[in-house]
mmCIF file of C-alpha atoms in Angstrom:
data_model
loop_
_atom_site.group_PDB
_atom_site.id
_atom_site.type_symbol
_atom_site.label_atom_id
_atom_site.label_comp_id
_atom_site.label_asym_id
_atom_site.label_seq_id
_atom_site.Cartn_x
_atom_site.Cartn_y
_atom_site.Cartn_z
ATOM 1 C CA MET A 246 2.062 8.547 25.091
ATOM 2 C CA PRO A 247 3.399 11.399 22.927
ATOM 3 C CA HIS A 248 2.812 15.002 23.944
ATOM 4 C CA VAL A 249 -0.311 16.540 22.424
ATOM 5 C CA ASN A 250 -0.156 20.268 21.797
ATOM 6 C CA LYS A 251 -3.077 21.896 23.566
ATOM 7 C CA ASP A 252 -3.447 24.301 20.606
ATOM 8 C CA VAL A 253 -4.303 21.409 18.265
ATOM 9 C CA GLN A 254 -7.574 19.944 19.422
ATOM 10 C CA ASN A 255 -9.422 16.732 18.713
ATOM 11 C CA VAL A 256 -12.410 16.785 16.399
ATOM 12 C CA VAL A 257 -15.527 17.325 18.514
ATOM 13 C CA GLY A 258 -18.993 16.548 17.231
ATOM 14 C CA THR A 259 -22.437 17.501 18.394
ATOM 15 C CA ASN A 260 -23.172 17.472 22.138
ATOM 16 C CA ASN A 261 -19.392 17.781 22.742
ATOM 17 C CA ARG A 262 -18.861 14.113 21.875
ATOM 18 C CA GLN A 263 -15.526 13.189 20.314
ATOM 19 C CA THR A 264 -15.875 11.988 16.741
ATOM 20 C CA ARG A 265 -13.781 8.943 15.844
ATOM 21 C CA LEU A 266 -11.802 10.044 12.795
ATOM 22 C CA THR A 267 -8.626 8.212 11.865
ATOM 23 C CA ARG A 268 -5.816 8.907 9.451
ATOM 24 C CA GLN A 269 -4.986 5.806 7.427
ATOM 25 C CA PHE A 270 -1.296 4.982 6.978
ATOM 26 C CA ASP A 271 0.480 2.320 4.939
ATOM 27 C CA ALA A 272 2.939 0.447 7.151
ATOM 28 C CA THR A 273 4.750 -0.954 4.117
ATOM 29 C CA VAL A 274 5.861 2.448 2.813
ATOM 30 C CA GLY A 275 8.999 3.874 4.355
ATOM 31 C CA ALA A 276 7.576 7.235 5.310
ATOM 32 C CA ILE A 277 6.579 6.560 8.885
ATOM 33 C CA THR A 278 9.939 7.980 9.987
ATOM 34 C CA ALA A 279 11.393 11.075 8.387
ATOM 35 C CA LYS A 280 14.741 9.597 7.290
ATOM 36 C CA GLU A 281 13.491 6.517 5.435
ATOM 37 C CA PRO A 282 13.092 6.415 1.629
ATOM 38 C CA VAL A 283 9.558 7.022 0.468
ATOM 39 C CA SER A 284 7.362 5.659 -2.307
ATOM 40 C CA ASP A 285 4.816 8.408 -1.771
ATOM 41 C CA GLU A 286 3.107 8.083 -5.173
ATOM 42 C CA LEU A 287 1.549 4.839 -3.947
ATOM 43 C CA THR A 288 -0.143 6.576 -1.022
ATOM 44 C CA GLU A 289 -1.730 9.567 -2.761
ATOM 45 C CA ASP A 290 -5.461 9.926 -2.177
ATOM 46 C CA LEU A 291 -6.613 10.870 -5.669
ATOM 47 C CA GLY A 292 -10.096 11.698 -4.411
ATOM 48 C CA LEU A 293 -8.790 14.309 -1.977
ATOM 49 C CA THR A 294 -6.453 15.716 -4.625
ATOM 50 C CA ASP A 295 -9.389 16.109 -7.018
ATOM 51 C CA VAL A 296 -11.602 17.846 -4.425
ATOM 52 C CA LEU A 297 -8.869 20.301 -3.441
ATOM 53 C CA THR A 298 -7.817 21.003 -7.020
ATOM 54 C CA ARG A 299 -11.358 21.885 -8.112
ATOM 55 C CA SER A 300 -11.869 24.036 -5.008
ATOM 56 C CA TRP A 301 -8.562 25.823 -5.571
ATOM 57 C CA LEU A 302 -9.334 26.518 -9.240
ATOM 58 C CA ASP A 303 -12.625 28.099 -8.173
ATOM 59 C CA LEU A 304 -10.744 30.410 -5.790
ATOM 60 C CA VAL A 305 -8.143 31.556 -8.324
ATOM 61 C CA ASN A 306 -10.602 31.824 -11.239
ATOM 62 C CA LEU A 307 -9.542 34.786 -13.387
ATOM 63 C CA GLN A 308 -13.069 35.386 -14.704
ATOM 64 C CA PRO A 309 -15.330 37.935 -12.952
ATOM 65 C CA THR A 310 -18.226 35.480 -13.062
ATOM 66 C CA PRO A 311 -19.793 33.860 -11.196
ATOM 67 C CA LEU A 312 -20.075 36.611 -8.601
ATOM 68 C CA PRO A 313 -19.136 35.423 -5.087
ATOM 69 C CA ARG A 314 -20.842 36.319 -1.824
ATOM 70 C CA CYS A 315 -19.248 39.047 0.247
ATOM 71 C CA PRO A 316 -16.853 37.474 2.786
ATOM 72 C CA HIS A 317 -17.427 40.430 5.144
ATOM 73 C CA CYS A 318 -21.234 40.642 5.376
ATOM 74 C CA ASP A 319 -22.335 37.614 3.323
ATOM 75 C CA GLY A 320 -24.187 40.010 1.042
ATOM 76 C CA LEU A 321 -25.315 39.281 -2.505
ATOM 77 C CA ARG A 322 -25.312 42.840 -3.930
ATOM 78 C CA ILE A 323 -21.956 42.387 -5.621
ATOM 79 C CA ARG A 324 -20.465 43.928 -8.745
ATOM 80 C CA PRO A 325 -17.042 43.577 -10.386
ATOM 81 C CA ASP A 326 -14.608 46.242 -9.188
ATOM 82 C CA ARG A 327 -11.541 47.766 -10.788
ATOM 83 C CA ASN A 328 -8.389 45.754 -10.295
ATOM 84 C CA LYS A 329 -6.686 46.583 -6.994
ATOM 85 C CA GLY A 330 -3.389 45.007 -8.029
ATOM 86 C CA GLY A 331 -2.567 41.398 -8.670
ATOM 87 C CA ASN A 332 -4.122 39.133 -11.239
ATOM 88 C CA LEU A 333 -7.276 38.061 -9.374
ATOM 89 C CA PRO A 334 -10.534 39.883 -10.186
ATOM 90 C CA SER A 335 -11.821 42.275 -7.526
ATOM 91 C CA PHE A 336 -15.410 42.770 -6.414
ATOM 92 C CA PHE A 337 -17.329 45.479 -4.561
ATOM 93 C CA CYS A 338 -20.125 44.861 -2.047
ATOM 94 C CA HIS A 339 -22.906 47.484 -2.023
ATOM 95 C CA GLY A 340 -24.033 46.275 1.387
ATOM 96 C CA CYS A 341 -20.873 46.943 3.410
ATOM 97 C CA LYS A 342 -19.075 49.171 0.867
ATOM 98 C CA ARG A 343 -15.939 47.016 0.875
ATOM 99 C CA SER A 344 -13.829 45.500 -1.867
ATOM 100 C CA PHE A 345 -12.532 41.947 -1.904
ATOM 101 C CA ASN A 346 -11.407 39.059 -4.104
ATOM 102 C CA ARG A 347 -12.203 35.366 -3.943
ATOM 103 C CA LEU A 348 -9.305 34.658 -1.541
ATOM 104 C CA THR A 349 -10.457 37.281 0.968
ATOM 105 C CA GLY A 350 -11.590 35.630 4.189
ATOM 106 C CA THR A 351 -9.954 32.302 3.335
ATOM 107 C CA PRO A 352 -6.834 30.835 4.983
ATOM 108 C CA PHE A 353 -4.933 31.728 1.787
ATOM 109 C CA SER A 354 -5.561 35.477 1.913
ATOM 110 C CA HIS A 355 -2.156 36.389 3.412
ATOM 111 C CA LEU A 356 -0.061 33.816 1.535
ATOM 112 C CA VAL A 357 2.120 34.599 -1.468
ATOM 113 C CA ASN A 358 3.453 32.604 -4.420
ATOM 114 C CA ARG A 359 0.191 30.836 -5.123
ATOM 115 C CA ALA A 360 1.612 28.770 -8.000
ATOM 116 C CA LYS A 361 4.044 26.965 -5.709
ATOM 117 C CA GLY A 362 1.355 26.644 -3.071
ATOM 118 C CA ALA A 363 -0.956 24.897 -5.518
ATOM 119 C CA ALA A 364 1.854 22.465 -6.395
ATOM 120 C CA MET A 365 1.559 21.192 -2.840
ATOM 121 C CA ILE A 366 -1.994 19.851 -3.342
ATOM 122 C CA PRO A 367 -0.994 16.366 -4.646
ATOM 123 C CA LEU A 368 1.411 15.958 -1.715
ATOM 124 C CA LEU A 369 -1.107 16.637 1.056
ATOM 125 C CA SER A 370 -2.466 13.098 1.165
ATOM 126 C CA ARG A 371 0.870 11.424 0.540
ATOM 127 C CA GLN A 372 2.717 9.692 3.324
ATOM 128 C CA MET A 373 5.888 11.753 3.460
ATOM 129 C CA SER A 374 7.763 13.965 5.886
ATOM 130 C CA LEU A 375 7.841 17.742 5.806
ATOM 131 C CA ASP A 376 11.563 17.726 4.910
ATOM 132 C CA GLN A 377 10.856 15.528 1.902
ATOM 133 C CA ALA A 378 8.065 17.865 0.781
ATOM 134 C CA CYS A 379 10.364 20.903 1.101
ATOM 135 C CA LYS A 380 12.966 19.203 -1.066
ATOM 136 C CA ARG A 381 10.359 18.145 -3.615
ATOM 137 C CA LEU A 382 8.829 21.636 -3.895
ATOM 138 C CA GLY A 383 12.048 23.615 -3.560
ATOM 139 C CA ARG A 384 10.548 25.719 -0.764
ATOM 140 C CA THR A 385 11.527 26.591 2.783
ATOM 141 C CA LYS A 386 10.074 24.714 5.719
ATOM 142 C CA LYS A 387 8.370 27.894 6.911
ATOM 143 C CA ALA A 388 6.548 28.308 3.584
ATOM 144 C CA VAL A 389 5.463 24.672 3.434
ATOM 145 C CA LEU A 390 4.186 24.850 7.025
ATOM 146 C CA SER A 391 2.141 27.961 6.235
ATOM 147 C CA TRP A 392 0.511 26.385 3.197
ATOM 148 C CA LEU A 393 -0.037 23.074 4.999
ATOM 149 C CA LEU A 394 -1.899 24.869 7.787
ATOM 150 C CA ALA A 395 -3.927 26.869 5.257
ATOM 151 C CA PHE A 396 -4.994 23.806 3.286
ATOM 152 C CA ARG A 397 -5.981 21.879 6.413
ATOM 153 C CA ARG A 398 -8.024 24.837 7.683
ATOM 154 C CA TRP A 399 -9.636 25.174 4.250
ATOM 155 C CA LEU A 400 -10.575 21.477 4.252
ATOM 156 C CA LEU A 401 -12.307 21.995 7.594
ATOM 157 C CA GLU A 402 -14.283 24.858 6.051
ATOM 158 C CA LEU A 403 -15.252 22.715 3.070
ATOM 159 C CA ASP A 404 -16.200 19.796 5.317
ATOM 160 C CA PRO A 405 -16.762 20.752 8.988
ATOM 161 C CA SER A 406 -17.165 17.067 9.901
ATOM 162 C CA GLY A 407 -13.396 16.639 9.474
ATOM 163 C CA GLN A 408 -13.650 13.678 7.105
ATOM 164 C CA LEU A 409 -11.658 15.416 4.374
ATOM 165 C CA GLU A 410 -9.062 16.876 6.735
ATOM 166 C CA ALA A 411 -8.439 13.428 8.226
ATOM 167 C CA ARG A 412 -7.206 12.284 4.808
ATOM 168 C CA VAL A 413 -4.162 14.591 5.002
ATOM 169 C CA ARG A 414 -0.985 12.681 5.903
ATOM 170 C CA LEU A 415 1.789 15.083 4.931
ATOM 171 C CA GLY A 416 3.979 15.838 7.942
ATOM 172 C CA VAL A 417 2.188 13.356 10.218
ATOM 173 C CA ARG A 418 4.266 10.554 11.754
ATOM 174 C CA VAL A 419 2.672 7.639 13.531
ATOM 175 C CA ALA A 420 3.748 4.588 15.503
ATOM 176 C CA PRO A 421 1.843 1.289 15.663
ATOM 177 C CA HIS A 422 -0.054 0.559 18.859
ATOM 178 C CA ALA A 423 0.709 -2.999 19.978
ATOM 179 C CA SER A 424 1.306 -5.216 23.014
ATOM 180 C CA CYS A 425 4.633 -6.824 23.937
ATOM 181 C CA ILE A 426 4.301 -10.510 24.817
ATOM 182 C CA ARG A 427 7.596 -10.429 26.720
ATOM 183 C CA CYS A 428 7.219 -7.526 29.159
ATOM 184 C CA GLY A 429 3.513 -6.704 28.801
ATOM 185 C CA PHE A 430 4.024 -3.144 27.540
ATOM 186 C CA GLU A 431 1.067 -1.791 25.567
ATOM 187 C CA GLY A 432 1.289 1.391 23.575
ATOM 188 C CA ALA A 433 3.262 3.013 20.782
ATOM 189 C CA PHE A 434 6.053 0.776 19.470
ATOM 190 C CA LEU A 435 9.235 2.137 17.921
ATOM 191 C CA SER A 436 10.378 1.463 14.380
ATOM 192 C CA GLY A 437 12.573 -1.639 14.246
ATOM 193 C CA GLY A 438 13.734 -1.307 10.653
ATOM 194 C CA PHE A 439 13.128 -4.046 8.113
ATOM 195 C CA ASP A 440 13.910 -7.735 7.783
ATOM 196 C CA PRO A 441 15.846 -9.109 4.752
ATOM 197 C CA GLN A 442 12.595 -9.169 2.758
ATOM 198 C CA ARG A 443 11.912 -5.517 3.610
ATOM 199 C CA ARG A 444 8.999 -6.346 5.878
ATOM 200 C CA ARG A 445 8.657 -3.757 8.617
ATOM 201 C CA ARG A 446 9.686 -4.638 12.153
ATOM 202 C CA ILE A 447 8.534 -2.859 15.309
ATOM 203 C CA ARG A 448 10.394 -2.670 18.632
ATOM 204 C CA CYS A 449 9.102 -2.530 22.185
ATOM 205 C CA PRO A 450 10.342 0.699 23.840
ATOM 206 C CA ARG A 451 10.548 -1.016 27.241
ATOM 207 C CA CYS A 452 12.405 -4.294 26.666
ATOM 208 C CA GLY A 453 13.669 -3.799 23.119
ATOM 209 C CA ARG A 454 12.095 -6.974 21.728
ATOM 210 C CA SER A 455 11.319 -6.666 18.029
ATOM 211 C CA ARG A 456 8.715 -8.417 15.949
ATOM 212 C CA LEU A 457 7.355 -8.359 12.420
ATOM 213 C CA LEU A 458 4.468 -5.971 11.955
ATOM 214 C CA ASP A 459 2.900 -8.420 9.481
ATOM 215 C CA VAL A 460 2.754 -11.170 12.119
ATOM 216 C CA VAL A 461 0.114 -9.446 14.218
ATOM 217 C CA GLN A 462 -1.934 -8.242 11.265
ATOM 218 C CA LYS A 463 -5.086 -10.142 10.465
ATOM 219 C CA GLU A 464 -6.262 -10.288 6.889
ATOM 220 C CA GLY A 465 -8.459 -7.320 6.079
ATOM 221 C CA HIS A 466 -7.561 -5.398 9.242
ATOM 222 C CA GLY A 467 -5.153 -2.610 10.079
ATOM 223 C CA PHE A 468 -3.426 -1.451 13.247
ATOM 224 C CA ASP A 469 -4.382 1.310 15.594
ATOM 225 C CA GLY A 470 -1.648 3.915 15.549
ATOM 226 C CA VAL A 471 -0.428 6.713 17.791
ATOM 227 C CA VAL A 472 0.425 10.087 16.260
ATOM 228 C CA VAL A 473 3.930 10.877 17.484
ATOM 229 C CA HIS A 474 4.321 14.072 15.459
ATOM 230 C CA ASP A 475 1.954 16.306 13.519
ATOM 231 C CA ALA A 476 3.460 19.223 11.591
ATOM 232 C CA ILE A 477 0.315 21.261 12.180
ATOM 233 C CA GLU A 478 1.423 21.760 15.798
ATOM 234 C CA THR A 479 4.582 23.520 14.599
ATOM 235 C CA ALA A 480 2.562 25.503 12.048
ATOM 236 C CA VAL A 481 0.100 26.734 14.684
ATOM 237 C CA ARG A 482 2.898 27.902 16.998
ATOM 238 C CA ALA A 483 4.669 29.713 14.147
ATOM 239 C CA ARG A 484 1.481 31.365 12.876
ATOM 240 C CA ARG A 485 0.424 32.628 16.293
ATOM 241 C CA LYS A 486 3.611 34.682 16.533
ATOM 242 C CA TYR A 487 2.042 37.004 13.947
ATOM 243 C CA PHE A 488 -1.666 36.287 14.468
ATOM 244 C CA PRO A 489 -2.132 35.557 18.202
ATOM 245 C CA ASP A 490 -5.913 35.304 17.877
ATOM 246 C CA MET A 491 -5.885 32.733 15.083
ATOM 247 C CA PRO A 492 -8.289 29.912 16.043
ATOM 248 C CA ALA A 493 -6.756 26.468 16.367
ATOM 249 C CA PRO A 494 -8.060 23.951 13.830
ATOM 250 C CA LEU A 495 -9.903 20.913 15.131
ATOM 251 C CA VAL A 496 -8.022 17.928 13.736
ATOM 252 C CA ALA A 497 -8.206 14.164 14.118
ATOM 253 C CA ARG A 498 -5.560 12.674 16.400
ATOM 254 C CA ALA A 499 -6.361 8.985 15.893
ATOM 255 C CA ALA A 500 -4.455 6.985 13.288
ATOM 256 C CA GLN A 501 -4.509 3.521 11.809
ATOM 257 C CA LEU A 502 -1.668 1.568 10.272
ATOM 258 C CA GLY A 503 -2.595 -0.700 7.439
ATOM 259 C CA ASP A 504 -2.103 -1.019 3.725
ATOM 260 C CA ALA A 505 -2.777 1.769 1.307
ATOM 261 C CA ALA A 506 -5.295 -0.436 -0.452
ATOM 262 C CA PRO A 507 -8.902 0.108 0.765
ATOM 263 C CA MET A 508 -9.064 -3.527 1.872
ATOM 264 C CA ILE A 509 -6.385 -6.148 2.274
ATOM 265 C CA GLN A 510 -7.388 -9.100 0.153
ATOM 266 C CA VAL A 511 -7.676 -12.561 1.619
ATOM 267 C CA ARG A 512 -5.168 -15.033 0.213
ATOM 268 C CA LYS A 513 -7.863 -17.041 -1.485
ATOM 269 C CA LEU A 514 -5.871 -19.142 -3.947
ATOM 270 C CA ALA A 515 -5.320 -22.714 -2.814
ATOM 271 C CA ARG A 516 -1.931 -23.874 -1.673
ATOM 272 C CA LEU A 517 -0.453 -26.457 -3.990
ATOM 273 C CA SER A 518 -0.368 -29.081 -1.245
ATOM 274 C CA ASN A 519 -4.126 -28.697 -0.632
ATOM 275 C CA ILE A 520 -5.225 -29.440 -4.202
ATOM 276 C CA ALA A 521 -6.962 -32.821 -4.459
ATOM 277 C CA LEU A 522 -5.768 -35.216 -7.150
ATOM 278 C CA PRO A 523 -8.061 -37.494 -9.156
ATOM 279 C CA GLU A 524 -7.706 -41.244 -8.721
ATOM 280 C CA ARG A 525 -6.213 -42.683 -11.902
ATOM 281 C CA ARG A 526 -4.417 -45.810 -13.079
ATOM 282 C CA ARG A 527 -2.152 -46.380 -16.046
ATOM 283 C CA PRO A 528 -3.001 -49.011 -18.691
ATOM 284 C CA ALA A 529 -2.308 -52.629 -17.769
ATOM 285 C CA ASN A 530 0.934 -54.283 -18.894
ATOM 286 C CA SER A 531 2.538 -50.952 -19.837
ATOM 287 C CA SER A 532 6.094 -50.372 -18.674
ATOM 288 C CA ASP A 533 7.717 -48.342 -21.430
ATOM 289 C CA ARG A 534 9.905 -45.334 -20.695
ATOM 290 C CA GLU A 535 8.731 -43.106 -23.492
ATOM 291 C CA GLU A 536 8.515 -39.358 -23.048
ATOM 292 C CA ASP A 537 5.208 -37.592 -23.700
ATOM 293 C CA PRO A 538 6.355 -34.792 -26.070
ATOM 294 C CA GLN A 539 3.233 -32.651 -25.605
ATOM 295 C CA LEU A 540 3.402 -32.815 -21.807
ATOM 296 C CA SER A 541 7.143 -32.153 -21.742
ATOM 297 C CA ALA A 542 6.893 -29.178 -24.106
ATOM 298 C CA PHE A 543 4.085 -27.662 -22.015
ATOM 299 C CA LEU A 544 6.010 -28.050 -18.759
ATOM 300 C CA ARG A 545 9.308 -26.807 -20.177
ATOM 301 C CA ARG A 546 7.624 -23.534 -21.146
ATOM 302 C CA GLN A 547 6.239 -23.182 -17.622
ATOM 303 C CA VAL A 548 9.593 -24.012 -16.011
ATOM 304 C CA ASP A 549 11.443 -21.518 -18.215
ATOM 305 C CA ALA A 550 8.912 -18.817 -17.311
ATOM 306 C CA ALA A 551 9.124 -19.596 -13.572
ATOM 307 C CA LEU A 552 12.938 -19.526 -13.553
ATOM 308 C CA SER A 553 13.174 -16.381 -15.689
ATOM 309 C CA ASP A 554 15.319 -13.540 -14.367
ATOM 310 C CA SER A 555 12.884 -10.933 -15.728
ATOM 311 C CA LYS A 556 11.929 -8.205 -13.251
ATOM 312 C CA ARG A 557 8.488 -7.780 -14.768
ATOM 313 C CA ALA A 558 5.904 -8.374 -12.038
ATOM 314 C CA THR A 559 3.530 -11.326 -12.301
ATOM 315 C CA PRO A 560 0.127 -11.895 -10.627
ATOM 316 C CA CYS A 561 0.250 -12.865 -6.966
ATOM 317 C CA PRO A 562 0.253 -16.674 -6.495
ATOM 318 C CA TRP A 563 -1.675 -16.316 -3.224
ATOM 319 C CA CYS A 564 -4.537 -13.904 -3.988
ATOM 320 C CA GLY A 565 -4.394 -13.583 -7.782
ATOM 321 C CA SER A 566 -4.084 -9.785 -7.726
ATOM 322 C CA ASP A 567 -2.068 -7.956 -10.372
ATOM 323 C CA GLN A 568 -1.179 -5.162 -7.910
ATOM 324 C CA THR A 569 2.356 -6.505 -7.713
ATOM 325 C CA THR A 570 5.724 -4.795 -7.957
ATOM 326 C CA TYR A 571 9.325 -5.886 -8.261
ATOM 327 C CA HIS A 572 11.054 -6.176 -4.869
ATOM 328 C CA PRO A 573 14.792 -5.458 -5.291
ATOM 329 C CA VAL A 574 16.081 -7.244 -2.179
ATOM 330 C CA PRO A 575 18.295 -10.214 -3.282
ATOM 331 C CA ARG A 576 16.898 -13.686 -2.558
ATOM 332 C CA PRO A 577 18.993 -16.730 -1.537
ATOM 333 C CA SER A 578 17.708 -18.489 -4.660
ATOM 334 C CA GLY A 579 18.926 -15.662 -6.894
ATOM 335 C CA LEU A 580 15.450 -15.392 -8.422
ATOM 336 C CA PRO A 581 13.750 -11.981 -8.680
ATOM 337 C CA GLY A 582 11.296 -11.268 -5.881
ATOM 338 C CA PHE A 583 7.998 -9.431 -5.935
ATOM 339 C CA ARG A 584 5.524 -7.947 -3.492
ATOM 340 C CA CYS A 585 1.732 -7.929 -3.644
ATOM 341 C CA ARG A 586 0.111 -4.736 -2.384
ATOM 342 C CA ALA A 587 -3.288 -6.411 -2.241
ATOM 343 C CA CYS A 588 -2.513 -9.170 0.297
ATOM 344 C CA LEU A 589 0.950 -7.954 1.487
ATOM 345 C CA ALA A 590 2.631 -11.197 0.345
ATOM 346 C CA TYR A 591 6.241 -11.490 -0.801
ATOM 347 C CA PHE A 592 6.877 -14.085 -3.498
ATOM 348 C CA THR A 593 8.942 -15.256 -6.459
ATOM 349 C CA ARG A 594 7.734 -16.903 -9.651
ATOM 350 C CA VAL A 595 8.405 -20.323 -8.107
ATOM 351 C CA SER A 596 6.219 -19.631 -5.067
ATOM 352 C CA ASN A 597 3.375 -22.151 -4.758
ATOM 353 C CA THR A 598 4.980 -24.385 -7.418
ATOM 354 C CA PRO A 599 7.086 -27.581 -7.184
ATOM 355 C CA LEU A 600 10.118 -25.463 -8.143
ATOM 356 C CA VAL A 601 10.137 -23.689 -4.787
ATOM 357 C CA HIS A 602 12.589 -26.338 -3.528
ATOM 358 C CA PRO A 603 16.214 -25.973 -4.743
ATOM 359 C CA MET A 604 16.590 -29.728 -5.321
ATOM 360 C CA ALA A 605 13.466 -29.778 -7.497
ATOM 361 C CA ARG A 606 14.862 -26.932 -9.608
ATOM 362 C CA ALA A 607 18.168 -28.759 -10.024
ATOM 363 C CA TYR A 608 16.476 -31.960 -11.251
ATOM 364 C CA ALA A 609 13.690 -30.308 -13.280
ATOM 365 C CA SER A 610 15.299 -30.786 -16.708
ATOM 366 C CA ARG A 611 15.741 -34.529 -16.087
ATOM 367 C CA PHE A 612 12.505 -35.073 -14.184
ATOM 368 C CA VAL A 613 10.030 -33.417 -16.583
ATOM 369 C CA PRO A 614 10.538 -35.973 -19.425
ATOM 370 C CA MET A 615 9.932 -38.809 -16.932
ATOM 371 C CA LEU A 616 6.416 -37.705 -16.010
ATOM 372 C CA GLY A 617 5.000 -39.409 -19.080
ATOM 373 C CA TRP A 618 6.798 -42.713 -18.373
ATOM 374 C CA HIS A 619 4.751 -45.824 -17.662
ATOM 375 C CA GLU A 620 7.086 -46.662 -14.788
ATOM 376 C CA THR A 621 7.025 -47.322 -11.063
ATOM 377 C CA GLY A 622 8.396 -44.866 -8.574
ATOM 378 C CA ALA A 623 11.255 -47.180 -7.624
ATOM 379 C CA GLY A 624 12.514 -47.457 -11.203
ATOM 380 C CA ALA A 625 12.405 -43.701 -11.808
ATOM 381 C CA ALA A 626 14.052 -42.997 -8.440
ATOM 382 C CA ARG A 627 16.971 -45.269 -9.338
ATOM 383 C CA GLU A 628 17.321 -43.470 -12.664
ATOM 384 C CA LEU A 629 17.533 -40.075 -10.927
ATOM 385 C CA GLY A 630 19.509 -41.293 -7.930
ATOM 386 C CA ILE A 631 17.051 -39.996 -5.331
ATOM 387 C CA ALA A 632 14.896 -41.576 -2.630
ATOM 388 C CA VAL A 633 11.620 -43.205 -3.676
ATOM 389 C CA GLY A 634 9.671 -41.105 -1.148
ATOM 390 C CA THR A 635 11.122 -37.909 -2.608
ATOM 391 C CA LEU A 636 10.120 -38.940 -6.115
ATOM 392 C CA HIS A 637 6.533 -39.705 -5.047
ATOM 393 C CA THR A 638 6.344 -36.272 -3.379
ATOM 394 C CA TRP A 639 7.599 -34.610 -6.552
ATOM 395 C CA VAL A 640 5.133 -36.425 -8.805
ATOM 396 C CA ARG A 641 2.244 -35.401 -6.564
ATOM 397 C CA SER A 642 3.276 -31.730 -6.486
ATOM 398 C CA TRP A 643 3.823 -31.606 -10.258
ATOM 399 C CA ARG A 644 0.383 -33.127 -10.870
ATOM 400 C CA GLN A 645 -1.123 -30.523 -8.537
ATOM 401 C CA TRP A 646 0.697 -27.742 -10.386
ATOM 402 C CA LEU A 647 -0.614 -29.058 -13.698
ATOM 403 C CA LEU A 648 -4.163 -28.758 -12.348
ATOM 404 C CA VAL A 649 -3.437 -25.095 -11.556
ATOM 405 C CA LEU A 650 -1.894 -24.429 -14.969
ATOM 406 C CA ASP A 651 -4.566 -26.371 -16.872
ATOM 407 C CA PRO A 652 -7.865 -26.570 -14.932
ATOM 408 C CA THR A 653 -9.298 -28.858 -17.639
ATOM 409 C CA ALA A 654 -6.912 -31.555 -16.322
ATOM 410 C CA THR A 655 -5.909 -32.475 -19.876
ATOM 411 C CA MET A 656 -2.198 -32.154 -19.139
ATOM 412 C CA GLU A 657 -2.478 -33.760 -15.707
ATOM 413 C CA GLY A 658 -4.132 -36.750 -17.387
ATOM 414 C CA ARG A 659 -0.939 -37.362 -19.366
ATOM 415 C CA VAL A 660 1.162 -38.027 -16.243
ATOM 416 C CA MET A 661 1.702 -41.783 -15.839
ATOM 417 C CA LEU A 662 4.753 -41.972 -13.592
ATOM 418 C CA THR A 663 4.150 -43.839 -10.261
ATOM 419 C CA LEU A 664 0.524 -44.654 -11.160
ATOM 420 C CA ARG A 665 -0.629 -48.169 -10.424
ATOM 421 C CA ALA A 666 -1.414 -50.353 -13.429
ATOM 422 C CA GLN A 667 -4.976 -51.353 -14.123
ATOM 423 C CA LYS A 668 -5.902 -54.922 -13.309
ATOM 424 C CA PRO A 669 -6.131 -57.162 -16.392
ATOM 425 C CA ALA A 670 -9.669 -57.776 -17.601
#
């Protein structure tokens, strides 16, 4: 288990019972280790950003009203005071005879360059390292650490339960907690990089065996994680060099690895092979090899769209979500790949279609016009030069795809190839 700084404590609730607060992390974003590229915009908690922004604007309000309480004696006999320097309005308390501004008594009272500090608010919930934040803000690590500590302490003042503070992910690195089926190790696994499809791998620290993180993830569930580094530990040590009596903030140490989405969607769309086909027969004494122009035109449009090299994301073929993005890793098929952030699936436009097989793509232009033929499977197979069993498999999968494309079954009803002829009256 990683070392836990004794100065950074767990959140403790009433009756000294530990409160289970977890920081949620997205295992698919490369910010779990400091050196990996990051897509941090996808992990921003807009709710936390909004709460902190409104709270910060109240603190740096340039208007003398509303009058705040005195941070020294909590008194209400307050009046505006003459400006003591700086651009924030000053106030005077008649109860304790002391002057103050709205930042007095807050974790921000000793910090400078407030404009750059406020620019850090959108980054607090993002899954990124401290070095990446320093580069983004153009500030030193010492300055970012000071503001990070101040914001996390301020969140604990706004919400003593720790719920808001547990939504901060900047500077926190975690490792997934898993079990190794080879050596029996259970605990924090190391990062194992990515597979060719950019799915994250994890590695057992004892025997070195790696596995896909997706494999052990159940739909709708995340992973327990272990915090291996929290930048607040460094910030506390640095701050106590100047303020030895500064109280240590009570922060959540538990973490969970999952997707940034609130809930991973179940892959609810039916697989093509599971779609039931209606029982049909073609008209008796029909054996012509005439193409159905309407059916062929419809399918050619679908084939052209599926084989397009456009990088524009399409809805997920497994869950139907439109939370999909282009995935730049080259595929063996040469087709553009995509990733669904709702169900964590990787796919191309031919996924869950008959065109997923290379041979089917190669024969598509010749096979599509045959679907309207009043012909047996053997005759069509000889025409294409393929096995009869392969042709029957293709016809079935294309009929199933037509039911997906046209739920009214109008287009599927035009397929006559391989259907048995009706018995003569």
